[in-house]
GROMACS .gro file of C-alpha atoms in nm:
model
  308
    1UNK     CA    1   0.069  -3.280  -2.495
    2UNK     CA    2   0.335  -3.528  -2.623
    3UNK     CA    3   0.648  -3.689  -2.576
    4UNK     CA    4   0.814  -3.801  -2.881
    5UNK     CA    5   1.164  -4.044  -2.849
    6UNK     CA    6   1.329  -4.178  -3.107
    7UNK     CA    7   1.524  -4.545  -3.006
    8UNK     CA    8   1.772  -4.691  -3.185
    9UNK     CA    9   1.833  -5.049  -3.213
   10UNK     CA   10   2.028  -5.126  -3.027
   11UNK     CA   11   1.856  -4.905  -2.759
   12UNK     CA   12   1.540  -5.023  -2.735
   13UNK     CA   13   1.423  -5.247  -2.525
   14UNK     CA   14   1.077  -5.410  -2.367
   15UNK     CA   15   1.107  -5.221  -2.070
   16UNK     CA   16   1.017  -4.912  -2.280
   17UNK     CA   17   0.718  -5.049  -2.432
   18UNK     CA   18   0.553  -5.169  -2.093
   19UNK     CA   19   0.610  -4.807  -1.959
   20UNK     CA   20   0.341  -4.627  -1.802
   21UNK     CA   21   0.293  -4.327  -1.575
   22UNK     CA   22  -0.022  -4.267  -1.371
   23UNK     CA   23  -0.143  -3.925  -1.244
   24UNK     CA   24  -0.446  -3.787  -1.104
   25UNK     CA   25  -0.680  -3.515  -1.270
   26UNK     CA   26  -1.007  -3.382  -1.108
   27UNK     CA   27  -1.354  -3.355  -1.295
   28UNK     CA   28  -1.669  -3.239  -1.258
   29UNK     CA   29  -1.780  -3.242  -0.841
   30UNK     CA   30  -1.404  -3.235  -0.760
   31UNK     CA   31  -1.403  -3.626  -0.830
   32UNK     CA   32  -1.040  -3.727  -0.858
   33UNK     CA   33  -0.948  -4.009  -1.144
   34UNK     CA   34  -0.609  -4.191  -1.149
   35UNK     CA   35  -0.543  -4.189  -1.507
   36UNK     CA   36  -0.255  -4.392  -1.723
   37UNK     CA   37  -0.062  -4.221  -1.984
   38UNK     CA   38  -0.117  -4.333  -2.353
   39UNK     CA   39   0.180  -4.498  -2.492
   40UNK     CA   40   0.241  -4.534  -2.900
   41UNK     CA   41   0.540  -4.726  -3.015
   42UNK     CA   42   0.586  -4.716  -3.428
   43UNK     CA   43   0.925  -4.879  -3.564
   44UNK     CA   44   1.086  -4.672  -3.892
   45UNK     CA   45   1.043  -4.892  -4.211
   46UNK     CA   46   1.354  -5.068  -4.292
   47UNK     CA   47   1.531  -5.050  -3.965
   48UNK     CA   48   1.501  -5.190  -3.651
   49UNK     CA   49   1.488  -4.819  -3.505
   50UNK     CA   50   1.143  -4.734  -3.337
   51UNK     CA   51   0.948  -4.425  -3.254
   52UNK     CA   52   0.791  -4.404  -2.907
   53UNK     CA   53   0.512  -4.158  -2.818
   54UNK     CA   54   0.412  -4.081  -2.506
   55UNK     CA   55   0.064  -3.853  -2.455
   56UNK     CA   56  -0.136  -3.690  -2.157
   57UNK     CA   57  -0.463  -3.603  -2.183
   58UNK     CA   58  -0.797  -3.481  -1.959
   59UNK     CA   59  -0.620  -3.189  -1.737
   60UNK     CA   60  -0.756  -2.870  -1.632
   61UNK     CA   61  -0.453  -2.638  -1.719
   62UNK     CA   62  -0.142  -2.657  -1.953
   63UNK     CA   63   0.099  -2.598  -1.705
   64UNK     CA   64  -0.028  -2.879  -1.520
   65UNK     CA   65  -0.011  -3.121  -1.786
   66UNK     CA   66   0.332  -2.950  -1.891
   67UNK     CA   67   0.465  -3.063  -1.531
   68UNK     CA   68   0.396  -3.420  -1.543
   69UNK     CA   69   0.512  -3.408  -1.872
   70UNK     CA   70   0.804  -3.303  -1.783
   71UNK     CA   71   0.883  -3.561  -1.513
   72UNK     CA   72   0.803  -3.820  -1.730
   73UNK     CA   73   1.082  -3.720  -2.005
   74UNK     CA   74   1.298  -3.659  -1.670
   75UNK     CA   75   1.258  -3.995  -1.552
   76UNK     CA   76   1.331  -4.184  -1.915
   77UNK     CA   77   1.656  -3.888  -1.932
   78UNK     CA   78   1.777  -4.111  -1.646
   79UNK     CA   79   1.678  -4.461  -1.745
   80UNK     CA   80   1.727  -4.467  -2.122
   81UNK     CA   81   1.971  -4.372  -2.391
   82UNK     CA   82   1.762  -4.212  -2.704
   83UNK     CA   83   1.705  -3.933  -2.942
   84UNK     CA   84   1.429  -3.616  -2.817
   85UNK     CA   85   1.234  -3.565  -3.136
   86UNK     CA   86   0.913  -3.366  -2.935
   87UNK     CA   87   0.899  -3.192  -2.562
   88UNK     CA   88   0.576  -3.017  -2.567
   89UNK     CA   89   0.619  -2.904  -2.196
   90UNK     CA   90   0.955  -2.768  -2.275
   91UNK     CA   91   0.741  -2.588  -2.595
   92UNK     CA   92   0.508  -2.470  -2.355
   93UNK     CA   93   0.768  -2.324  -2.095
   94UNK     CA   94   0.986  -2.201  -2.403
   95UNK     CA   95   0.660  -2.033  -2.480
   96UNK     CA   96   0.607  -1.865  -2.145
   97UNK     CA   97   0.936  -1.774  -2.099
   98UNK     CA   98   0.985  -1.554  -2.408
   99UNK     CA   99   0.793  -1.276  -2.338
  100UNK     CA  100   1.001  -1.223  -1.992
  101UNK     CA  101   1.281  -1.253  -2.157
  102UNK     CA  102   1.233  -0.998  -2.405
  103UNK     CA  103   1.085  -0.736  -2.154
  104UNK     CA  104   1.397  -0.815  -1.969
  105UNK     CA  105   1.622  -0.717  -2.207
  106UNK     CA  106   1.377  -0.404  -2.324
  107UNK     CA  107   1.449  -0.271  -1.971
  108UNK     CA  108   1.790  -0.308  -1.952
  109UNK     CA  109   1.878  -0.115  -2.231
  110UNK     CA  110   1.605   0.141  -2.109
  111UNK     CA  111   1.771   0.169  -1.773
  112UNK     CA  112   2.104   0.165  -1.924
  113UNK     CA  113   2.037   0.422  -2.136
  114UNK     CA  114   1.901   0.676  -1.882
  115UNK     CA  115   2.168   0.590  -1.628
  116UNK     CA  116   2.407   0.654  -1.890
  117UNK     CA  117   2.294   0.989  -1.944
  118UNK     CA  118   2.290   1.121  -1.570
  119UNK     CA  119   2.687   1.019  -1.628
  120UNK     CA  120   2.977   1.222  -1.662
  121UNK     CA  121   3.245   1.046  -1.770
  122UNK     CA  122   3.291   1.030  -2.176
  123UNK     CA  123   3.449   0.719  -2.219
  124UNK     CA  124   3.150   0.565  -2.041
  125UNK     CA  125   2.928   0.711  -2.243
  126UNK     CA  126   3.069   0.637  -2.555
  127UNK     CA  127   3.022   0.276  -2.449
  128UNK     CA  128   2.656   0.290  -2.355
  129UNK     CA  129   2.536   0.329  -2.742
  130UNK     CA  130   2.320   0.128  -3.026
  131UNK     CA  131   2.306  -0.171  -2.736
  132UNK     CA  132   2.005  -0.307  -2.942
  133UNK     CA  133   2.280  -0.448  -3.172
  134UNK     CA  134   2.450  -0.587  -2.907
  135UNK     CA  135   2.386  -0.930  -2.753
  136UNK     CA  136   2.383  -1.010  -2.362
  137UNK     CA  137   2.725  -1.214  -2.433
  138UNK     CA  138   2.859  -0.838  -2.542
  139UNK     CA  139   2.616  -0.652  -2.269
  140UNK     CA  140   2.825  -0.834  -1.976
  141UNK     CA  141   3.167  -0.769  -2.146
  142UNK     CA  142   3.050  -0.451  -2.174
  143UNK     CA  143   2.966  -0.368  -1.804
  144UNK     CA  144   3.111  -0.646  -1.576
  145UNK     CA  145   3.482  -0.654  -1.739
  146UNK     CA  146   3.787  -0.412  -1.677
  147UNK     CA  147   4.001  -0.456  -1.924
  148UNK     CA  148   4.308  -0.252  -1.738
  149UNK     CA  149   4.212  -0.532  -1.486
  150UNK     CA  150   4.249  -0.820  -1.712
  151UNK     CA  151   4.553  -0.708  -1.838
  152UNK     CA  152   4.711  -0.653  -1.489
  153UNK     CA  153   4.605  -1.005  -1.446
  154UNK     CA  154   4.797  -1.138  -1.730
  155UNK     CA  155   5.114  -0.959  -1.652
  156UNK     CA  156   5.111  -1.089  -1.292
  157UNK     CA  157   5.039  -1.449  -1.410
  158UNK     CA  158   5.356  -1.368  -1.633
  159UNK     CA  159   5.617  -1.308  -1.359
  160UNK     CA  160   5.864  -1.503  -1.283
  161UNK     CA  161   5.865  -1.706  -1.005
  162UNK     CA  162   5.677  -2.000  -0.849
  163UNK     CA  163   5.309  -1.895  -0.684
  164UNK     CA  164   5.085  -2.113  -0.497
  165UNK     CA  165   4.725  -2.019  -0.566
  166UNK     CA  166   4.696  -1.862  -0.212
  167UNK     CA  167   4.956  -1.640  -0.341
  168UNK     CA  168   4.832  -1.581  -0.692
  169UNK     CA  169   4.464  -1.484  -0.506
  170UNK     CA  170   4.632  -1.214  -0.283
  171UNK     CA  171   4.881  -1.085  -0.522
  172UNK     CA  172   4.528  -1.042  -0.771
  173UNK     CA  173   4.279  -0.877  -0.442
  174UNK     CA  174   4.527  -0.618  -0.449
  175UNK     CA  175   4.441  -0.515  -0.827
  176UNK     CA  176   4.178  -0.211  -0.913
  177UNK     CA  177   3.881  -0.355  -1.038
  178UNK     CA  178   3.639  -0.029  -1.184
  179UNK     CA  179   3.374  -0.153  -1.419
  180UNK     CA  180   3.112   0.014  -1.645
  181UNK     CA  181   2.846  -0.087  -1.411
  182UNK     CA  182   3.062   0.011  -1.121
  183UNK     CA  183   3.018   0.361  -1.265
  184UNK     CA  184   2.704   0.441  -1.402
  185UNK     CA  185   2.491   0.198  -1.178
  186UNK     CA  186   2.656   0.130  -0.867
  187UNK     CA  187   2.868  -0.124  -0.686
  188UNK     CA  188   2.569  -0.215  -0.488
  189UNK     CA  189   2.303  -0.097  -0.663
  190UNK     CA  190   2.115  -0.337  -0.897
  191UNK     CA  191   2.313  -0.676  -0.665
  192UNK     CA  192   2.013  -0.925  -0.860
  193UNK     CA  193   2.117  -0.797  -1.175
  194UNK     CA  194   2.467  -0.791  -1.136
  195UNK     CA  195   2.530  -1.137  -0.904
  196UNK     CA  196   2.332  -1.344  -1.203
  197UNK     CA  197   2.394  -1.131  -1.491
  198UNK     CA  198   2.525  -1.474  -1.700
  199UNK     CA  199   2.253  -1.719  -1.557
  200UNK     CA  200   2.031  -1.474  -1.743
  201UNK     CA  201   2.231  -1.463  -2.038
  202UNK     CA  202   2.231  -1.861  -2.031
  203UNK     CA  203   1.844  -1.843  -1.983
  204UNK     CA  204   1.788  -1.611  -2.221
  205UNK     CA  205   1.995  -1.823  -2.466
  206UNK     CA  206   1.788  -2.145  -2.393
  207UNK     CA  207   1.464  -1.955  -2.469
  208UNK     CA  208   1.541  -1.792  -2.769
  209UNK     CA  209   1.704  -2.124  -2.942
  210UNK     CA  210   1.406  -2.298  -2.852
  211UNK     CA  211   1.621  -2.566  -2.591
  212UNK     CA  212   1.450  -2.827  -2.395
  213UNK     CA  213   1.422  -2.741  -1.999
  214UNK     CA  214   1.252  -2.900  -1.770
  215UNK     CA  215   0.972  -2.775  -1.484
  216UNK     CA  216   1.264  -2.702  -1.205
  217UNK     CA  217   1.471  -2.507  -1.490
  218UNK     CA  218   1.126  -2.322  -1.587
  219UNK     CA  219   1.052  -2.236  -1.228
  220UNK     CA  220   1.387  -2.089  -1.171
  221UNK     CA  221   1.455  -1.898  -1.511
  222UNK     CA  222   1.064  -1.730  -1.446
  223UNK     CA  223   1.138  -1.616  -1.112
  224UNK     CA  224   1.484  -1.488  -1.187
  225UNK     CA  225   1.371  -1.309  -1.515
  226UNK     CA  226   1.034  -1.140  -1.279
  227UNK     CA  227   1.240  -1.043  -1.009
  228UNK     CA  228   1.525  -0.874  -1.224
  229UNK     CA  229   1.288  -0.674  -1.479
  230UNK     CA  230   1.114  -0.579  -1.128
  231UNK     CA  231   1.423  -0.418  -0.998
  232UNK     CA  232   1.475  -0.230  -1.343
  233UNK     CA  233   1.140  -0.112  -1.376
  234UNK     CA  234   1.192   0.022  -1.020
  235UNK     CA  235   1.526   0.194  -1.017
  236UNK     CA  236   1.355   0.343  -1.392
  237UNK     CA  237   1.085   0.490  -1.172
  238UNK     CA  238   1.274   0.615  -0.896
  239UNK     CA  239   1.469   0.821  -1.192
  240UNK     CA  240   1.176   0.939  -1.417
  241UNK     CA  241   0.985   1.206  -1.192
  242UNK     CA  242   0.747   1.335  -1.450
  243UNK     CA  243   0.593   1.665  -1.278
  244UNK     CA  244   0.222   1.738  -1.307
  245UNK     CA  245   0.151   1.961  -1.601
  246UNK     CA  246  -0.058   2.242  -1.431
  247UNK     CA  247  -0.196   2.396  -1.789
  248UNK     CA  248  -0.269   2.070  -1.882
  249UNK     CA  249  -0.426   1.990  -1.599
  250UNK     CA  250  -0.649   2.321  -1.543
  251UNK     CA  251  -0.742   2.183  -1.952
  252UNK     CA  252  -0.870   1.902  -1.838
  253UNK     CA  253  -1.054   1.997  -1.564
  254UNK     CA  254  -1.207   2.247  -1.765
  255UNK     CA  255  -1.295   2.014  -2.070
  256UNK     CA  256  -1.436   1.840  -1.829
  257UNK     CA  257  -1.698   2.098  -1.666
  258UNK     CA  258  -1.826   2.159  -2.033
  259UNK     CA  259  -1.866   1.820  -2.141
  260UNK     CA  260  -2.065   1.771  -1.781
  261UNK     CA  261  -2.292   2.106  -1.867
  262UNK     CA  262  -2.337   1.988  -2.188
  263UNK     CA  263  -2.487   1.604  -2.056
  264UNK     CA  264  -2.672   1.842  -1.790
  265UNK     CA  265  -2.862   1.987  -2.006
  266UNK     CA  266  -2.930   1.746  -2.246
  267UNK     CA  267  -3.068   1.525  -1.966
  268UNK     CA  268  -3.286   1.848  -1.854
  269UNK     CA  269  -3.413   1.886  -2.181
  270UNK     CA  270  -3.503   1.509  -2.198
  271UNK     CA  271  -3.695   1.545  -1.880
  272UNK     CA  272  -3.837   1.866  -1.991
  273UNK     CA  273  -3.989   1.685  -2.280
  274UNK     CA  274  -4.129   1.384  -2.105
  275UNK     CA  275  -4.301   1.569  -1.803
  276UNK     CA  276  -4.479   1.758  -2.099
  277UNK     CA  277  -4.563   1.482  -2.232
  278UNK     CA  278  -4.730   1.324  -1.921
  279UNK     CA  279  -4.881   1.667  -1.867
  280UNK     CA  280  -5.056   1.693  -2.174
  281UNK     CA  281  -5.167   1.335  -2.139
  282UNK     CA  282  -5.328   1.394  -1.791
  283UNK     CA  283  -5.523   1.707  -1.930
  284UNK     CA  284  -5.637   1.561  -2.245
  285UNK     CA  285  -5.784   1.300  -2.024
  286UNK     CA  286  -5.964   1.548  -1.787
  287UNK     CA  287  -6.139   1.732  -2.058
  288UNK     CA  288  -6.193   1.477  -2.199
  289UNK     CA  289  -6.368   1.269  -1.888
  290UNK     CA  290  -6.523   1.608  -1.801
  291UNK     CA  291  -6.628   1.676  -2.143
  292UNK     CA  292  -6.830   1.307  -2.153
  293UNK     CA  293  -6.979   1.381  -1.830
  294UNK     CA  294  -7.098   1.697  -1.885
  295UNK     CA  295  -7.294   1.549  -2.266
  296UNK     CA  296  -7.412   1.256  -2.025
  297UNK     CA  297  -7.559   1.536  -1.783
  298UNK     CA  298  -7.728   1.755  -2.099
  299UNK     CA  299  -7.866   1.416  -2.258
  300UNK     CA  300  -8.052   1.283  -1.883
  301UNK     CA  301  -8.188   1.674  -1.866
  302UNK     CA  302  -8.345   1.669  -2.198
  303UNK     CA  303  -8.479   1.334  -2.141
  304UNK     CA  304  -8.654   1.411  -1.776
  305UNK     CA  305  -8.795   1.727  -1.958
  306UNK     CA  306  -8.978   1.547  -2.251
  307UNK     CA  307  -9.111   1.281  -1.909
  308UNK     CA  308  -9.250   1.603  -1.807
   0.00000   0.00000   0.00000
């Protein structure tokens, strides 16, 4: 994995090219090496701007290597001022976090769409349509925002008069609040969902524009984005009860039986064929043996009767 950095001139320094970062990887036998990262410095023709490379090599897993990667380009964040050309850990992470993110937002509209239904109020349900057109930006407006509230806001922002924010706080508690997701979820149903709806809307947004994060930002979007589809996926199956098909089931079991006769007797016949095999095999080689002895027995007759 690599760290690329472009430097300006006026940016770069010596410091940079004397950097190095150690770290420790285990081998073969659990032996532990202290190893130095690889540092490539290549300056852009015709300027006095340089390229700096940084590279990690000899670890057992990615997200290993994508760790210490990722403190590295932490610690020169804080240090130096320069350009990011290359973050492989952040690829890496970007990488792993996709595929959460998308089954994320599969299950939300899956959930949505069944709560939705078990709903009786029309206006709701008109809302709760084609969301696959819809980004999370528009999801949240669409659940988390009143607009009856936001205009009562407005207007009691707009009265005249002087309000201290104490004031402006209380006079705004005392508004009705009712949001999509009030109705058709729950206002306590669903609280991982709801309480970081727009950290996963901001996580989503860094994965699917490729943005650099770092290990403590990968850490935190994976858990969050596991732990929400979790609680979809669960509230989906405490709603979908699919009952046993009995005719189906009695099918089955049936199919079952036949194809079991059916091996039955194949195998019996199999059997059938080998022990009359062996059989015939065991006779031909008693008449046989008894056939030789009983030539052996004629031939020492005739032979003590012409000694006679």
């Amino acid at each position: 994995m690599y760290l690329e950095y472009l430097f300006l001139k006026d940016d770069f320094n010596d410091q940079i090219s004397k950097y190095t970062y150690e770290y420790q990887v285990e081998s073969k036998g659990n032996i532990t090496r202290v190893l130095q990262s690889k540092l490539k410095i290549a300056k852009l023709s015709d300027s006095e701007s340089h390229v700096v490379i940084i590279e990690l090599q000899n670890f057992a897993s990615r997200e290993e290597e994508a760790k210490h990667l990722s403190n590295i380009d932490t610690e020169f964040s804080k240090k130096y001022k320069f350009t990011l050309l290359r973050n492989d850990a952040s690829a890496y992470y970007n990488q792993k976090l996709y595929p959460l993110a998308n089954e994320f937002e599969r299950q939300l509209r899956r959930f949505l769409y069944i709560k939705n239904a078990l709903h009786t109020g029309d206006k709701v349900k008109k809302n709760i349509e084609n969301l696959e057109s819809k980004d999370l930006g528009q999801i949240y407006q669409l659940l988390f925002v009143d607009d009856d509230f936001c205009k009562n806001v407005r207007t009691k922002m707009n009265t005249p008069g002087v309000f201290s924010r104490n004031e402006l706080l209380k006079e705004i508690d005392k508004l009705n609040e009712t949001t999509t997701w009030d109705k058709i979820v729950g206002i306590k149903d669903l609280s991982v969902i709801k309480e970081n709806f727009l950290d996963i809307k901001d996580y989503r947004n860094d994965v699917m524009h490729a943005r650099n994060i770092t290990y403590e930002e990968f850490k935190r979007q994976k858990s969050l984005f596991e732990e929400t589809t979790k609680e979809l996926n669960d509230a989906v199956n405490s709603l979908l009860k699919y009952p046993v098909n009995k005719e189906h089931t009695e099918f089955a079991v049936e199919s079952l039986y036949e194809g079991m006769k059916v091996i039955i007797s194949d195998v019996q016949y199999a059997l059938n064929l080998i022990a009359a095999q062996l059989g015939m095999s065991y006779m031909e080689h008693y008449f046989s043996s008894n056939k030789t002895d009983e030539v052996n027995s004629y031939n020492e007759t005739i032979s003590n009767s012409s000694d006679s």
